PDB file of N, CA and C in Angstrom:
ATOM      1  N   MET A   1       0.841  -1.180   0.000  1.00  0.00           N
ATOM      2  CA  MET A   1       0.000   0.000   0.000  1.00  0.00           C
ATOM      3  C   MET A   1       0.885   1.241   0.000  1.00  0.00           C
ATOM      4  N   GLN A   2       0.520   2.217  -0.810  1.00  0.00           N
ATOM      5  CA  GLN A   2       1.272   3.456  -0.909  1.00  0.00           C
ATOM      6  C   GLN A   2       0.800   4.449   0.159  1.00  0.00           C
ATOM      7  N   ALA A   3       1.775   5.132   0.740  1.00  0.00           N
ATOM      8  CA  ALA A   3       1.446   6.129   1.762  1.00  0.00           C
ATOM      9  C   ALA A   3       0.774   7.335   1.114  1.00  0.00           C
ATOM     10  N   ARG A   4      -0.237   7.852   1.778  1.00  0.00           N
ATOM     11  CA  ARG A   4      -0.939   9.059   1.321  1.00  0.00           C
ATOM     12  C   ARG A   4      -0.620  10.180   2.296  1.00  0.00           C
ATOM     13  N   LEU A   5       0.288  11.037   1.885  1.00  0.00           N
ATOM     14  CA  LEU A   5       0.779  12.089   2.767  1.00  0.00           C
ATOM     15  C   LEU A   5       0.647  13.468   2.122  1.00  0.00           C
ATOM     16  N   GLN A   6      -0.352  13.627   1.237  1.00  0.00           N
ATOM     17  CA  GLN A   6      -0.525  14.916   0.596  1.00  0.00           C
ATOM     18  C   GLN A   6      -0.830  15.986   1.650  1.00  0.00           C
ATOM     19  N   ASN A   7      -0.273  17.158   1.423  1.00  0.00           N
ATOM     20  CA  ASN A   7      -0.406  18.310   2.324  1.00  0.00           C
ATOM     21  C   ASN A   7       0.240  18.102   3.698  1.00  0.00           C
ATOM     22  N   ALA A   8       1.042  17.050   3.862  1.00  0.00           N
ATOM     23  CA  ALA A   8       1.713  16.798   5.147  1.00  0.00           C
ATOM     24  C   ALA A   8       2.778  17.865   5.384  1.00  0.00           C
ATOM     25  N   GLU A   9       3.076  18.137   6.645  1.00  0.00           N
ATOM     26  CA  GLU A   9       4.109  19.099   7.014  1.00  0.00           C
ATOM     27  C   GLU A   9       5.235  18.378   7.738  1.00  0.00           C
ATOM     28  N   PHE A  10       6.404  18.384   7.097  1.00  0.00           N
ATOM     29  CA  PHE A  10       7.593  17.727   7.653  1.00  0.00           C
ATOM     30  C   PHE A  10       8.724  18.735   7.772  1.00  0.00           C
ATOM     31  N   TYR A  11       8.465  19.882   8.337  1.00  0.00           N
ATOM     32  CA  TYR A  11       9.458  20.936   8.476  1.00  0.00           C
ATOM     33  C   TYR A  11      10.630  20.446   9.321  1.00  0.00           C
ATOM     34  N   ASN A  12      11.845  20.457   8.727  1.00  0.00           N
ATOM     35  CA  ASN A  12      13.080  20.018   9.396  1.00  0.00           C
ATOM     36  C   ASN A  12      13.018  18.577   9.907  1.00  0.00           C
ATOM     37  N   ALA A  13      12.135  17.767   9.385  1.00  0.00           N
ATOM     38  CA  ALA A  13      11.984  16.379   9.851  1.00  0.00           C
ATOM     39  C   ALA A  13      13.181  15.524   9.455  1.00  0.00           C
ATOM     40  N   ASN A  14      13.513  14.568  10.304  1.00  0.00           N
ATOM     41  CA  ASN A  14      14.571  13.611   9.990  1.00  0.00           C
ATOM     42  C   ASN A  14      13.933  12.412   9.295  1.00  0.00           C
ATOM     43  N   LEU A  15      14.035  12.408   7.961  1.00  0.00           N
ATOM     44  CA  LEU A  15      13.468  11.331   7.149  1.00  0.00           C
ATOM     45  C   LEU A  15      14.585  10.576   6.428  1.00  0.00           C
ATOM     46  N   ARG A  16      15.739  10.586   7.027  1.00  0.00           N
ATOM     47  CA  ARG A  16      16.908   9.913   6.441  1.00  0.00           C
ATOM     48  C   ARG A  16      16.614   8.430   6.231  1.00  0.00           C
ATOM     49  N   SER A  17      16.904   7.937   5.038  1.00  0.00           N
ATOM     50  CA  SER A  17      16.754   6.527   4.645  1.00  0.00           C
ATOM     51  C   SER A  17      15.312   6.035   4.667  1.00  0.00           C
ATOM     52  N   VAL A  18      14.343   6.923   4.756  1.00  0.00           N
ATOM     53  CA  VAL A  18      12.939   6.522   4.770  1.00  0.00           C
ATOM     54  C   VAL A  18      12.563   5.966   3.390  1.00  0.00           C
ATOM     55  N   VAL A  19      11.670   5.000   3.369  1.00  0.00           N
ATOM     56  CA  VAL A  19      11.181   4.433   2.113  1.00  0.00           C
ATOM     57  C   VAL A  19       9.788   4.999   1.851  1.00  0.00           C
ATOM     58  N   LEU A  20       9.718   5.861   0.840  1.00  0.00           N
ATOM     59  CA  LEU A  20       8.449   6.474   0.459  1.00  0.00           C
ATOM     60  C   LEU A  20       8.198   6.264  -1.032  1.00  0.00           C
ATOM     61  N   SER A  21       8.641   5.112  -1.527  1.00  0.00           N
ATOM     62  CA  SER A  21       8.439   4.824  -2.943  1.00  0.00           C
ATOM     63  C   SER A  21       6.941   4.763  -3.230  1.00  0.00           C
ATOM     64  N   GLU A  22       6.552   5.420  -4.313  1.00  0.00           N
ATOM     65  CA  GLU A  22       5.173   5.514  -4.778  1.00  0.00           C
ATOM     66  C   GLU A  22       4.238   6.230  -3.796  1.00  0.00           C
ATOM     67  N   ALA A  23       4.795   6.925  -2.810  1.00  0.00           N
ATOM     68  CA  ALA A  23       3.966   7.666  -1.847  1.00  0.00           C
ATOM     69  C   ALA A  23       3.389   8.917  -2.497  1.00  0.00           C
ATOM     70  N   ASN A  24       2.221   9.325  -2.033  1.00  0.00           N
ATOM     71  CA  ASN A  24       1.614  10.563  -2.502  1.00  0.00           C
ATOM     72  C   ASN A  24       1.980  11.669  -1.512  1.00  0.00           C
ATOM     73  N   LEU A  25       2.945  12.477  -1.912  1.00  0.00           N
ATOM     74  CA  LEU A  25       3.408  13.609  -1.107  1.00  0.00           C
ATOM     75  C   LEU A  25       3.052  14.920  -1.795  1.00  0.00           C
ATOM     76  N   GLN A  26       1.971  14.890  -2.547  1.00  0.00           N
ATOM     77  CA  GLN A  26       1.551  16.068  -3.298  1.00  0.00           C
ATOM     78  C   GLN A  26       1.307  17.238  -2.344  1.00  0.00           C
ATOM     79  N   LYS A  27       1.916  18.369  -2.674  1.00  0.00           N
ATOM     80  CA  LYS A  27       1.804  19.610  -1.906  1.00  0.00           C
ATOM     81  C   LYS A  27       2.284  19.476  -0.454  1.00  0.00           C
ATOM     82  N   ALA A  28       3.186  18.519  -0.208  1.00  0.00           N
ATOM     83  CA  ALA A  28       3.757  18.363   1.134  1.00  0.00           C
ATOM     84  C   ALA A  28       4.784  19.465   1.394  1.00  0.00           C
ATOM     85  N   TYR A  29       4.928  19.836   2.647  1.00  0.00           N
ATOM     86  CA  TYR A  29       5.876  20.859   3.069  1.00  0.00           C
ATOM     87  C   TYR A  29       7.077  20.147   3.675  1.00  0.00           C
ATOM     88  N   LEU A  30       8.188  20.095   2.918  1.00  0.00           N
ATOM     89  CA  LEU A  30       9.377  19.359   3.331  1.00  0.00           C
ATOM     90  C   LEU A  30      10.591  20.283   3.475  1.00  0.00           C
ATOM     91  N   SER A  31      10.352  21.543   3.764  1.00  0.00           N
ATOM     92  CA  SER A  31      11.440  22.499   3.894  1.00  0.00           C
ATOM     93  C   SER A  31      12.395  22.081   5.016  1.00  0.00           C
ATOM     94  N   GLY A  32      13.680  21.999   4.664  1.00  0.00           N
ATOM     95  CA  GLY A  32      14.698  21.640   5.652  1.00  0.00           C
ATOM     96  C   GLY A  32      14.697  20.177   6.056  1.00  0.00           C
ATOM     97  N   ALA A  33      13.883  19.358   5.420  1.00  0.00           N
ATOM     98  CA  ALA A  33      13.821  17.939   5.782  1.00  0.00           C
ATOM     99  C   ALA A  33      15.136  17.236   5.450  1.00  0.00           C
ATOM    100  N   LYS A  34      15.504  16.314   6.284  1.00  0.00           N
ATOM    101  CA  LYS A  34      16.707  15.510   6.079  1.00  0.00           C
ATOM    102  C   LYS A  34      16.285  14.247   5.333  1.00  0.00           C
ATOM    103  N   LEU A  35      16.470  14.270   4.016  1.00  0.00           N
ATOM    104  CA  LEU A  35      16.031  13.178   3.142  1.00  0.00           C
ATOM    105  C   LEU A  35      17.216  12.417   2.548  1.00  0.00           C
ATOM    106  N   GLN A  36      18.362  12.451   3.226  1.00  0.00           N
ATOM    107  CA  GLN A  36      19.522  11.735   2.729  1.00  0.00           C
ATOM    108  C   GLN A  36      19.188  10.248   2.580  1.00  0.00           C
ATOM    109  N   GLN A  37      19.521   9.692   1.428  1.00  0.00           N
ATOM    110  CA  GLN A  37      19.336   8.277   1.123  1.00  0.00           C
ATOM    111  C   GLN A  37      17.872   7.834   1.171  1.00  0.00           C
ATOM    112  N   ALA A  38      16.950   8.773   1.124  1.00  0.00           N
ATOM    113  CA  ALA A  38      15.527   8.417   1.111  1.00  0.00           C
ATOM    114  C   ALA A  38      15.175   7.790  -0.233  1.00  0.00           C
ATOM    115  N   ASN A  39      14.272   6.831  -0.207  1.00  0.00           N
ATOM    116  CA  ASN A  39      13.804   6.199  -1.433  1.00  0.00           C
ATOM    117  C   ASN A  39      12.480   6.844  -1.821  1.00  0.00           C
ATOM    118  N   LEU A  40      12.532   7.715  -2.817  1.00  0.00           N
ATOM    119  CA  LEU A  40      11.351   8.426  -3.303  1.00  0.00           C
ATOM    120  C   LEU A  40      11.005   7.966  -4.719  1.00  0.00           C
ATOM    121  N   TYR A  41      11.346   6.733  -5.034  1.00  0.00           N
ATOM    122  CA  TYR A  41      11.074   6.157  -6.348  1.00  0.00           C
ATOM    123  C   TYR A  41       9.579   6.247  -6.667  1.00  0.00           C
ATOM    124  N   LYS A  42       9.273   6.882  -7.792  1.00  0.00           N
ATOM    125  CA  LYS A  42       7.901   7.065  -8.267  1.00  0.00           C
ATOM    126  C   LYS A  42       6.990   7.794  -7.277  1.00  0.00           C
ATOM    127  N   ALA A  43       7.574   8.522  -6.329  1.00  0.00           N
ATOM    128  CA  ALA A  43       6.753   9.290  -5.382  1.00  0.00           C
ATOM    129  C   ALA A  43       6.140  10.484  -6.095  1.00  0.00           C
ATOM    130  N   ASN A  44       4.957  10.865  -5.685  1.00  0.00           N
ATOM    131  CA  ASN A  44       4.297  12.045  -6.233  1.00  0.00           C
ATOM    132  C   ASN A  44       4.612  13.231  -5.328  1.00  0.00           C
ATOM    133  N   LEU A  45       5.544  14.058  -5.776  1.00  0.00           N
ATOM    134  CA  LEU A  45       5.938  15.255  -5.041  1.00  0.00           C
ATOM    135  C   LEU A  45       5.434  16.508  -5.760  1.00  0.00           C
ATOM    136  N   GLN A  46       4.412  16.336  -6.550  1.00  0.00           N
ATOM    137  CA  GLN A  46       3.866  17.427  -7.342  1.00  0.00           C
ATOM    138  C   GLN A  46       3.417  18.571  -6.420  1.00  0.00           C
ATOM    139  N   GLY A  47       3.953  19.761  -6.680  1.00  0.00           N
ATOM    140  CA  GLY A  47       3.585  20.933  -5.904  1.00  0.00           C
ATOM    141  C   GLY A  47       4.160  20.981  -4.505  1.00  0.00           C
ATOM    142  N   SER A  48       5.096  20.098  -4.183  1.00  0.00           N
ATOM    143  CA  SER A  48       5.690  20.079  -2.839  1.00  0.00           C
ATOM    144  C   SER A  48       6.712  21.196  -2.668  1.00  0.00           C
ATOM    145  N   PHE A  49       6.999  21.530  -1.420  1.00  0.00           N
ATOM    146  CA  PHE A  49       7.885  22.623  -1.048  1.00  0.00           C
ATOM    147  C   PHE A  49       9.103  22.033  -0.351  1.00  0.00           C
ATOM    148  N   LEU A  50      10.283  22.059  -1.032  1.00  0.00           N
ATOM    149  CA  LEU A  50      11.480  21.402  -0.511  1.00  0.00           C
ATOM    150  C   LEU A  50      12.704  22.306  -0.333  1.00  0.00           C
ATOM    151  N   PRO A  51      12.584  23.625  -0.243  1.00  0.00           N
ATOM    152  CA  PRO A  51      13.777  24.448  -0.043  1.00  0.00           C
ATOM    153  C   PRO A  51      14.530  24.042   1.226  1.00  0.00           C
ATOM    154  N   GLY A  52      15.838  23.917   1.085  1.00  0.00           N
ATOM    155  CA  GLY A  52      16.672  23.551   2.226  1.00  0.00           C
ATOM    156  C   GLY A  52      16.656  22.073   2.551  1.00  0.00           C
ATOM    157  N   ALA A  53      15.872  21.282   1.833  1.00  0.00           N
ATOM    158  CA  ALA A  53      15.846  19.834   2.081  1.00  0.00           C
ATOM    159  C   ALA A  53      17.179  19.237   1.659  1.00  0.00           C
ATOM    160  N   ASN A  54      17.693  18.300   2.447  1.00  0.00           N
ATOM    161  CA  ASN A  54      18.949  17.628   2.127  1.00  0.00           C
ATOM    162  C   ASN A  54      18.619  16.352   1.360  1.00  0.00           C
ATOM    163  N   LEU A  55      18.957  16.332   0.077  1.00  0.00           N
ATOM    164  CA  LEU A  55      18.608  15.215  -0.799  1.00  0.00           C
ATOM    165  C   LEU A  55      19.819  14.375  -1.190  1.00  0.00           C
ATOM    166  N   HIS A  56      20.850  14.372  -0.345  1.00  0.00           N
ATOM    167  CA  HIS A  56      22.060  13.602  -0.626  1.00  0.00           C
ATOM    168  C   HIS A  56      21.731  12.127  -0.828  1.00  0.00           C
ATOM    169  N   LEU A  57      22.032  11.613  -2.006  1.00  0.00           N
ATOM    170  CA  LEU A  57      21.820  10.205  -2.383  1.00  0.00           C
ATOM    171  C   LEU A  57      20.357   9.764  -2.331  1.00  0.00           C
ATOM    172  N   ALA A  58      19.421  10.703  -2.351  1.00  0.00           N
ATOM    173  CA  ALA A  58      17.997  10.331  -2.390  1.00  0.00           C
ATOM    174  C   ALA A  58      17.668   9.760  -3.764  1.00  0.00           C
ATOM    175  N   ASN A  59      16.848   8.738  -3.789  1.00  0.00           N
ATOM    176  CA  ASN A  59      16.416   8.119  -5.036  1.00  0.00           C
ATOM    177  C   ASN A  59      15.195   8.879  -5.549  1.00  0.00           C
ATOM    178  N   LEU A  60      15.389   9.625  -6.635  1.00  0.00           N
ATOM    179  CA  LEU A  60      14.302  10.397  -7.242  1.00  0.00           C
ATOM    180  C   LEU A  60      13.892   9.819  -8.598  1.00  0.00           C
ATOM    181  N   VAL A  61      14.252   8.575  -8.858  1.00  0.00           N
ATOM    182  CA  VAL A  61      13.921   7.951 -10.138  1.00  0.00           C
ATOM    183  C   VAL A  61      12.404   7.937 -10.323  1.00  0.00           C
ATOM    184  N   GLU A  62      11.958   8.550 -11.407  1.00  0.00           N
ATOM    185  CA  GLU A  62      10.556   8.653 -11.782  1.00  0.00           C
ATOM    186  C   GLU A  62       9.680   9.358 -10.743  1.00  0.00           C
ATOM    187  N   ALA A  63      10.306  10.103  -9.833  1.00  0.00           N
ATOM    188  CA  ALA A  63       9.531  10.921  -8.888  1.00  0.00           C
ATOM    189  C   ALA A  63       8.915  12.085  -9.652  1.00  0.00           C
ATOM    190  N   ASN A  64       7.661  12.389  -9.372  1.00  0.00           N
ATOM    191  CA  ASN A  64       6.971  13.482 -10.046  1.00  0.00           C
ATOM    192  C   ASN A  64       7.262  14.779  -9.299  1.00  0.00           C
ATOM    193  N   LEU A  65       8.050  15.638  -9.930  1.00  0.00           N
ATOM    194  CA  LEU A  65       8.438  16.914  -9.337  1.00  0.00           C
ATOM    195  C   LEU A  65       7.762  18.094 -10.030  1.00  0.00           C
ATOM    196  N   GLN A  66       6.725  17.837 -10.790  1.00  0.00           N
ATOM    197  CA  GLN A  66       6.040  18.919 -11.491  1.00  0.00           C
ATOM    198  C   GLN A  66       5.470  19.914 -10.482  1.00  0.00           C
ATOM    199  N   GLY A  67       5.832  21.174 -10.657  1.00  0.00           N
ATOM    200  CA  GLY A  67       5.349  22.223  -9.767  1.00  0.00           C
ATOM    201  C   GLY A  67       6.002  22.249  -8.399  1.00  0.00           C
ATOM    202  N   ALA A  68       6.967  21.359  -8.165  1.00  0.00           N
ATOM    203  CA  ALA A  68       7.655  21.317  -6.865  1.00  0.00           C
ATOM    204  C   ALA A  68       8.671  22.456  -6.782  1.00  0.00           C
ATOM    205  N   ASN A  69       8.951  22.892  -5.555  1.00  0.00           N
ATOM    206  CA  ASN A  69       9.935  23.937  -5.317  1.00  0.00           C
ATOM    207  C   ASN A  69      11.137  23.314  -4.623  1.00  0.00           C
ATOM    208  N   LEU A  70      12.232  23.148  -5.381  1.00  0.00           N
ATOM    209  CA  LEU A  70      13.478  22.607  -4.850  1.00  0.00           C
ATOM    210  C   LEU A  70      14.560  23.678  -4.788  1.00  0.00           C
ATOM    211  N   SER A  71      14.163  24.943  -4.830  1.00  0.00           N
ATOM    212  CA  SER A  71      15.152  26.017  -4.746  1.00  0.00           C
ATOM    213  C   SER A  71      15.819  25.946  -3.381  1.00  0.00           C
ATOM    214  N   GLY A  72      17.104  26.041  -3.365  1.00  0.00           N
ATOM    215  CA  GLY A  72      17.834  25.965  -2.104  1.00  0.00           C
ATOM    216  C   GLY A  72      17.997  24.561  -1.559  1.00  0.00           C
ATOM    217  N   ALA A  73      17.600  23.549  -2.322  1.00  0.00           N
ATOM    218  CA  ALA A  73      17.797  22.163  -1.875  1.00  0.00           C
ATOM    219  C   ALA A  73      19.290  21.897  -1.710  1.00  0.00           C
ATOM    220  N   LYS A  74      19.629  21.086  -0.743  1.00  0.00           N
ATOM    221  CA  LYS A  74      21.032  20.793  -0.458  1.00  0.00           C
ATOM    222  C   LYS A  74      21.415  19.417  -1.003  1.00  0.00           C
ATOM    223  N   ASN A  75      22.633  19.346  -1.515  1.00  0.00           N
ATOM    224  CA  ASN A  75      23.231  18.088  -1.979  1.00  0.00           C
ATOM    225  C   ASN A  75      22.434  17.398  -3.075  1.00  0.00           C
ATOM    226  N   LEU A  76      21.681  18.154  -3.816  1.00  0.00           N
ATOM    227  CA  LEU A  76      20.949  17.626  -4.961  1.00  0.00           C
ATOM    228  C   LEU A  76      21.910  17.593  -6.138  1.00  0.00           C
ATOM    229  N   GLU A  77      21.924  16.495  -6.873  1.00  0.00           N
ATOM    230  CA  GLU A  77      22.842  16.362  -7.997  1.00  0.00           C
ATOM    231  C   GLU A  77      22.083  16.262  -9.309  1.00  0.00           C
ATOM    232  N   GLN A  78      22.736  16.697 -10.357  1.00  0.00           N
ATOM    233  CA  GLN A  78      22.126  16.729 -11.681  1.00  0.00           C
ATOM    234  C   GLN A  78      21.561  15.367 -12.087  1.00  0.00           C
ATOM    235  N   HIS A  79      22.301  14.295 -11.822  1.00  0.00           N
ATOM    236  CA  HIS A  79      21.835  12.964 -12.245  1.00  0.00           C
ATOM    237  C   HIS A  79      20.532  12.563 -11.548  1.00  0.00           C
ATOM    238  N   GLN A  80      20.295  13.057 -10.343  1.00  0.00           N
ATOM    239  CA  GLN A  80      19.034  12.762  -9.652  1.00  0.00           C
ATOM    240  C   GLN A  80      17.867  13.410 -10.395  1.00  0.00           C
ATOM    241  N   ILE A  81      18.065  14.646 -10.815  1.00  0.00           N
ATOM    242  CA  ILE A  81      17.024  15.392 -11.520  1.00  0.00           C
ATOM    243  C   ILE A  81      16.781  14.803 -12.912  1.00  0.00           C
ATOM    244  N   GLU A  82      17.832  14.352 -13.567  1.00  0.00           N
ATOM    245  CA  GLU A  82      17.698  13.770 -14.908  1.00  0.00           C
ATOM    246  C   GLU A  82      16.769  12.557 -14.909  1.00  0.00           C
ATOM    247  N   ARG A  83      16.687  11.858 -13.804  1.00  0.00           N
ATOM    248  CA  ARG A  83      15.880  10.640 -13.723  1.00  0.00           C
ATOM    249  C   ARG A  83      14.475  10.889 -13.174  1.00  0.00           C
ATOM    250  N   ALA A  84      14.220  12.109 -12.752  1.00  0.00           N
ATOM    251  CA  ALA A  84      12.912  12.476 -12.205  1.00  0.00           C
ATOM    252  C   ALA A  84      12.021  13.043 -13.306  1.00  0.00           C
ATOM    253  N   ILE A  85      10.756  13.246 -12.979  1.00  0.00           N
ATOM    254  CA  ILE A  85       9.786  13.832 -13.898  1.00  0.00           C
ATOM    255  C   ILE A  85       9.523  15.260 -13.440  1.00  0.00           C
ATOM    256  N   GLY A  86       9.659  16.191 -14.345  1.00  0.00           N
ATOM    257  CA  GLY A  86       9.412  17.584 -14.015  1.00  0.00           C
ATOM    258  C   GLY A  86       8.988  18.342 -15.251  1.00  0.00           C
ATOM    259  N   ASP A  87       8.745  19.617 -15.085  1.00  0.00           N
ATOM    260  CA  ASP A  87       8.362  20.455 -16.213  1.00  0.00           C
ATOM    261  C   ASP A  87       8.754  21.901 -15.933  1.00  0.00           C
ATOM    262  N   ARG A  88       8.267  22.811 -16.753  1.00  0.00           N
ATOM    263  CA  ARG A  88       8.641  24.222 -16.632  1.00  0.00           C
ATOM    264  C   ARG A  88       8.187  24.834 -15.310  1.00  0.00           C
ATOM    265  N   THR A  89       7.269  24.193 -14.586  1.00  0.00           N
ATOM    266  CA  THR A  89       6.784  24.732 -13.312  1.00  0.00           C
ATOM    267  C   THR A  89       7.627  24.270 -12.124  1.00  0.00           C
ATOM    268  N   THR A  90       8.562  23.369 -12.355  1.00  0.00           N
ATOM    269  CA  THR A  90       9.432  22.874 -11.285  1.00  0.00           C
ATOM    270  C   THR A  90      10.531  23.896 -11.027  1.00  0.00           C
ATOM    271  N   ARG A  91      10.683  24.285  -9.772  1.00  0.00           N
ATOM    272  CA  ARG A  91      11.738  25.238  -9.392  1.00  0.00           C
ATOM    273  C   ARG A  91      12.912  24.456  -8.824  1.00  0.00           C
ATOM    274  N   LEU A  92      14.073  24.629  -9.468  1.00  0.00           N
ATOM    275  CA  LEU A  92      15.264  23.890  -9.070  1.00  0.00           C
ATOM    276  C   LEU A  92      16.279  24.781  -8.368  1.00  0.00           C
ATOM    277  N   ALA A  93      17.192  24.145  -7.660  1.00  0.00           N
ATOM    278  CA  ALA A  93      18.312  24.867  -7.061  1.00  0.00           C
ATOM    279  C   ALA A  93      19.091  25.545  -8.182  1.00  0.00           C
ATOM    280  N   ASP A  94      19.708  26.678  -7.889  1.00  0.00           N
ATOM    281  CA  ASP A  94      20.414  27.473  -8.895  1.00  0.00           C
ATOM    282  C   ASP A  94      21.483  26.694  -9.648  1.00  0.00           C
ATOM    283  N   TYR A  95      22.105  25.730  -9.009  1.00  0.00           N
ATOM    284  CA  TYR A  95      23.223  25.009  -9.621  1.00  0.00           C
ATOM    285  C   TYR A  95      22.775  23.799 -10.458  1.00  0.00           C
ATOM    286  N   ILE A  96      21.468  23.566 -10.560  1.00  0.00           N
ATOM    287  CA  ILE A  96      20.931  22.445 -11.333  1.00  0.00           C
ATOM    288  C   ILE A  96      20.357  22.967 -12.644  1.00  0.00           C
ATOM    289  N   GLU A  97      20.697  22.306 -13.743  1.00  0.00           N
ATOM    290  CA  GLU A  97      20.149  22.671 -15.044  1.00  0.00           C
ATOM    291  C   GLU A  97      18.850  21.905 -15.294  1.00  0.00           C
ATOM    292  N   VAL A  98      17.916  22.569 -15.933  1.00  0.00           N
ATOM    293  CA  VAL A  98      16.650  21.928 -16.302  1.00  0.00           C
ATOM    294  C   VAL A  98      16.949  20.888 -17.381  1.00  0.00           C
ATOM    295  N   PRO A  99      16.573  19.625 -17.151  1.00  0.00           N
ATOM    296  CA  PRO A  99      16.835  18.596 -18.163  1.00  0.00           C
ATOM    297  C   PRO A  99      16.133  18.911 -19.484  1.00  0.00           C
ATOM    298  N   THR A 100      16.779  18.575 -20.562  1.00  0.00           N
ATOM    299  CA  THR A 100      16.235  18.828 -21.895  1.00  0.00           C
ATOM    300  C   THR A 100      14.864  18.202 -22.065  1.00  0.00           C
ATOM    301  N   HIS A 101      14.674  16.976 -21.588  1.00  0.00           N
ATOM    302  CA  HIS A 101      13.392  16.302 -21.775  1.00  0.00           C
ATOM    303  C   HIS A 101      12.264  16.973 -20.974  1.00  0.00           C
ATOM    304  N   TRP A 102      12.572  17.751 -19.940  1.00  0.00           N
ATOM    305  CA  TRP A 102      11.550  18.500 -19.211  1.00  0.00           C
ATOM    306  C   TRP A 102      11.039  19.644 -20.059  1.00  0.00           C
ATOM    307  N   ARG A 103      11.942  20.265 -20.811  1.00  0.00           N
ATOM    308  CA  ARG A 103      11.566  21.417 -21.641  1.00  0.00           C
ATOM    309  C   ARG A 103      10.598  21.018 -22.735  1.00  0.00           C
ATOM    310  N   GLN A 104      10.635  19.757 -23.126  1.00  0.00           N
ATOM    311  CA  GLN A 104       9.781  19.264 -24.210  1.00  0.00           C
ATOM    312  C   GLN A 104       8.419  18.840 -23.717  1.00  0.00           C
ATOM    313  N   SER A 105       8.252  18.712 -22.400  1.00  0.00           N
ATOM    314  CA  SER A 105       6.959  18.299 -21.850  1.00  0.00           C
ATOM    315  C   SER A 105       6.247  19.486 -21.217  1.00  0.00           C
ATOM    316  N   GLY A 106       4.966  19.295 -20.916  1.00  0.00           N
ATOM    317  CA  GLY A 106       4.189  20.318 -20.222  1.00  0.00           C
ATOM    318  C   GLY A 106       4.005  21.493 -21.089  1.00  0.00           C
TER     319      GLY A 106
END
């Protein structure tokens, strides 16, 4: 069963190594959350707020980041974003480039 955590508030929460694959985190507030090594495979993070979240080694494969705010995210790497789903409404950290395939969608 997939977790339903839409609109949840996890401000500065320690979610290190948590398994939230296929979870619905739509519009969740994850600012400052510690998500190192979290498994967010196919998670719905559409419209979520993640500034300051630590995403070191987080699995974002096929995670839906459409409309999500990842500005100021920490330890986010380009290869993580390349494997996620996003579009022109996704806000990324300044040091991350928008993947080419995102520009073609939405």
